[in-house]
Amino acid sequence: MSVTVCPCGSGNLLDACCGHYHAGSPAPDAQTLMRSRYSAYVLGLIDYLVATTLPAQQAGLDRNAIAEWSTQSTWLGLDVESAEVFGGQPEHAFVTFTARWHDSAGEHAHRERSAFVQNKGTWYFIDPTVGLKAGRNDPCPCASGQKFKKCCASYLGS
Ligand SMILES: [Zn+2]
Ligand SMILES: [Zn+2]
């Protein structure tokens, strides 16, 4: 058992918080996944960051850039502002948060509204920097089995 306090700012021990999800338990909701992804940046768990991104986007991720950002930043904290859950089949959610970190260029605070989608009980982060290459009538990249326009496109506004 580690007695490290979880980097996500919950005040709980890592093993009782994001550590669960890093070890393989599925995050129960988008906000929990978001927090565990922040913790993964702090802890340098690049595999986890890749695995929790929408599978259709994983090949488009720049692993080295993620690893570099993770290790060259001093992570200062996370504030989750809100988590909006939409209905949808499957469920979609947006989490609004601010992450703060320090690097060679100074201190940064980045506020973002991130999109998440659930597929068969597993939540995934939809990375806005990796294009979702699908026509509006194509099957949605989230593998919901629905058309893109009826699924993620309608939530992402693309
Ligand atoms: Zn945590
Ligand atoms: Zn979708």
Short mmCIF file of C-alpha atoms and ligand atoms in Angstrom, two decimals:
data_model
loop_
_atom_site.label_atom_id
_atom_site.label_comp_id
_atom_site.label_asym_id
_atom_site.label_seq_id
_atom_site.Cartn_x
_atom_site.Cartn_y
_atom_site.Cartn_z
CA MET A 1 0.00 0.00 0.00
CA SER A 2 1.25 3.41 -0.90
CA VAL A 3 0.50 6.29 1.44
CA THR A 4 0.81 8.91 -1.28
CA VAL A 5 -1.97 11.48 -1.42
CA CYS A 6 -3.71 11.38 -4.78
CA PRO A 7 -2.46 14.12 -7.14
CA CYS A 8 -6.00 14.82 -8.38
CA GLY A 9 -6.67 16.90 -5.27
CA SER A 10 -9.45 14.76 -3.82
CA GLY A 11 -7.64 14.59 -0.49
CA ASN A 12 -7.78 10.78 -0.58
CA LEU A 13 -4.86 8.43 -0.76
CA LEU A 14 -3.79 7.46 -4.25
CA ASP A 15 -4.63 3.79 -3.72
CA ALA A 16 -8.15 4.72 -2.62
CA CYS A 17 -8.64 7.19 -5.49
CA CYS A 18 -7.20 7.37 -9.01
CA GLY A 19 -4.84 4.46 -8.27
CA HIS A 20 -7.84 2.12 -8.65
CA TYR A 21 -8.38 3.21 -12.21
CA HIS A 22 -4.68 3.24 -13.07
CA ALA A 23 -4.66 -0.40 -11.91
CA GLY A 24 -7.43 -1.31 -14.34
CA SER A 25 -10.84 -0.71 -12.73
CA PRO A 26 -13.10 1.19 -15.13
CA ALA A 27 -13.83 4.75 -14.02
CA PRO A 28 -17.55 5.00 -13.15
CA ASP A 29 -18.10 8.40 -14.76
CA ALA A 30 -16.45 11.04 -16.92
CA GLN A 31 -15.36 13.27 -14.05
CA THR A 32 -13.60 10.36 -12.34
CA LEU A 33 -11.87 9.45 -15.59
CA MET A 34 -10.80 13.06 -16.06
CA ARG A 35 -9.31 13.19 -12.55
CA SER A 36 -7.49 9.91 -13.09
CA ARG A 37 -6.08 11.22 -16.36
CA TYR A 38 -4.75 14.32 -14.59
CA SER A 39 -3.15 12.05 -11.97
CA ALA A 40 -1.67 9.96 -14.77
CA TYR A 41 -0.01 13.09 -16.19
CA VAL A 42 1.47 13.81 -12.76
CA LEU A 43 2.67 10.24 -12.34
CA GLY A 44 3.89 9.79 -15.93
CA LEU A 45 1.49 6.95 -16.73
CA ILE A 46 1.56 7.40 -20.49
CA ASP A 47 0.01 4.00 -21.24
CA TYR A 48 -3.00 4.97 -19.16
CA LEU A 49 -3.39 8.27 -20.99
CA VAL A 50 -3.34 6.47 -24.32
CA ALA A 51 -5.67 3.67 -23.17
CA THR A 52 -8.31 6.10 -21.89
CA THR A 53 -8.46 8.05 -25.15
CA LEU A 54 -11.12 7.06 -27.66
CA PRO A 55 -9.74 3.85 -29.27
CA ALA A 56 -10.24 5.27 -32.78
CA GLN A 57 -7.89 8.14 -31.84
CA GLN A 58 -5.16 6.18 -30.05
CA ALA A 59 -3.04 5.61 -33.15
CA GLY A 60 -3.08 9.37 -33.81
CA LEU A 61 -1.67 10.31 -30.41
CA ASP A 62 1.87 11.59 -30.14
CA ARG A 63 3.15 9.41 -27.31
CA ASN A 64 6.50 11.17 -27.10
CA ALA A 65 4.86 14.58 -26.86
CA ILE A 66 2.56 13.34 -24.09
CA ALA A 67 5.51 11.83 -22.20
CA GLU A 68 7.52 15.01 -22.60
CA TRP A 69 4.69 17.21 -21.38
CA SER A 70 4.12 14.88 -18.46
CA THR A 71 7.73 14.79 -17.28
CA GLN A 72 8.82 18.34 -18.08
CA SER A 73 5.96 19.97 -16.21
CA THR A 74 5.60 20.45 -12.51
CA TRP A 75 1.95 19.80 -11.88
CA LEU A 76 0.36 22.26 -9.49
CA GLY A 77 -3.22 21.14 -9.22
CA LEU A 78 -6.60 20.41 -10.69
CA ASP A 79 -9.96 22.06 -10.14
CA VAL A 80 -13.01 20.39 -11.57
CA GLU A 81 -15.68 23.01 -12.11
CA SER A 82 -18.54 20.98 -13.47
CA ALA A 83 -19.46 17.72 -15.09
CA GLU A 84 -22.45 17.75 -17.43
CA VAL A 85 -23.86 14.39 -18.36
CA PHE A 86 -26.06 14.14 -21.42
CA GLY A 87 -28.33 11.29 -22.24
CA GLY A 88 -27.48 9.86 -25.58
CA GLN A 89 -26.85 6.32 -26.65
CA PRO A 90 -24.18 5.80 -25.50
CA GLU A 91 -23.82 8.40 -22.78
CA HIS A 92 -21.82 11.54 -23.47
CA ALA A 93 -20.45 13.98 -20.93
CA PHE A 94 -18.47 17.20 -20.70
CA VAL A 95 -16.16 18.00 -17.82
CA THR A 96 -15.00 21.58 -17.29
CA PHE A 97 -11.78 21.89 -15.34
CA THR A 98 -8.67 23.97 -14.84
CA ALA A 99 -5.27 22.30 -14.67
CA ARG A 100 -2.27 24.22 -13.42
CA TRP A 101 1.36 23.44 -14.08
CA HIS A 102 4.76 25.01 -14.21
CA ASP A 103 7.40 24.50 -16.87
CA SER A 104 10.46 26.27 -18.29
CA ALA A 105 8.18 28.96 -19.76
CA GLY A 106 6.51 29.74 -16.44
CA GLU A 107 3.24 28.97 -14.78
CA HIS A 108 0.17 27.97 -16.75
CA ALA A 109 -3.50 27.55 -15.99
CA HIS A 110 -5.50 25.88 -18.67
CA ARG A 111 -9.29 25.80 -18.52
CA GLU A 112 -10.91 23.26 -20.75
CA ARG A 113 -14.27 21.69 -21.44
CA SER A 114 -13.45 18.15 -22.44
CA ALA A 115 -15.78 15.67 -24.08
CA PHE A 116 -16.12 12.08 -22.97
CA VAL A 117 -18.13 9.16 -24.27
CA GLN A 118 -19.01 5.86 -22.71
CA ASN A 119 -18.88 2.59 -24.59
CA LYS A 120 -19.98 -0.67 -22.94
CA GLY A 121 -19.30 0.64 -19.46
CA THR A 122 -15.96 2.23 -20.25
CA TRP A 123 -15.52 5.98 -20.45
CA TYR A 124 -13.14 7.50 -22.98
CA PHE A 125 -11.70 10.97 -23.43
CA ILE A 126 -12.31 12.44 -26.89
CA ASP A 127 -9.08 14.22 -27.79
CA PRO A 128 -9.87 17.47 -29.61
CA THR A 129 -6.37 17.58 -31.10
CA VAL A 130 -6.83 14.29 -32.97
CA GLY A 131 -9.30 14.61 -35.80
CA LEU A 132 -12.28 12.30 -35.88
CA LYS A 133 -12.22 11.27 -39.50
CA ALA A 134 -15.75 10.25 -40.25
CA GLY A 135 -18.41 11.39 -42.64
CA ARG A 136 -21.70 12.44 -41.06
CA ASN A 137 -23.37 9.22 -42.18
CA ASP A 138 -20.43 6.95 -41.34
CA PRO A 139 -20.43 4.74 -38.23
CA CYS A 140 -19.34 6.85 -35.25
CA PRO A 141 -15.64 6.50 -34.33
CA CYS A 142 -16.67 5.82 -30.73
CA ALA A 143 -17.97 2.43 -31.91
CA SER A 144 -21.47 3.06 -30.59
CA GLY A 145 -22.92 1.55 -33.75
CA GLN A 146 -24.73 4.78 -34.54
CA LYS A 147 -24.12 7.23 -37.33
CA PHE A 148 -21.51 9.86 -36.52
CA LYS A 149 -24.00 12.72 -36.98
CA LYS A 150 -26.39 11.15 -34.44
CA CYS A 151 -23.64 10.39 -31.97
CA CYS A 152 -20.38 12.18 -31.11
CA ALA A 153 -20.67 14.77 -33.90
CA SER A 154 -23.88 16.12 -32.44
CA TYR A 155 -22.23 16.59 -29.04
CA LEU A 156 -18.92 17.91 -30.32
CA GLY A 157 -20.55 20.36 -32.66
CA SER A 158 -18.41 19.22 -35.57
ZN ZN B 1 -7.51 10.91 -7.44
ZN ZN B 2 -20.04 8.44 -30.93
#
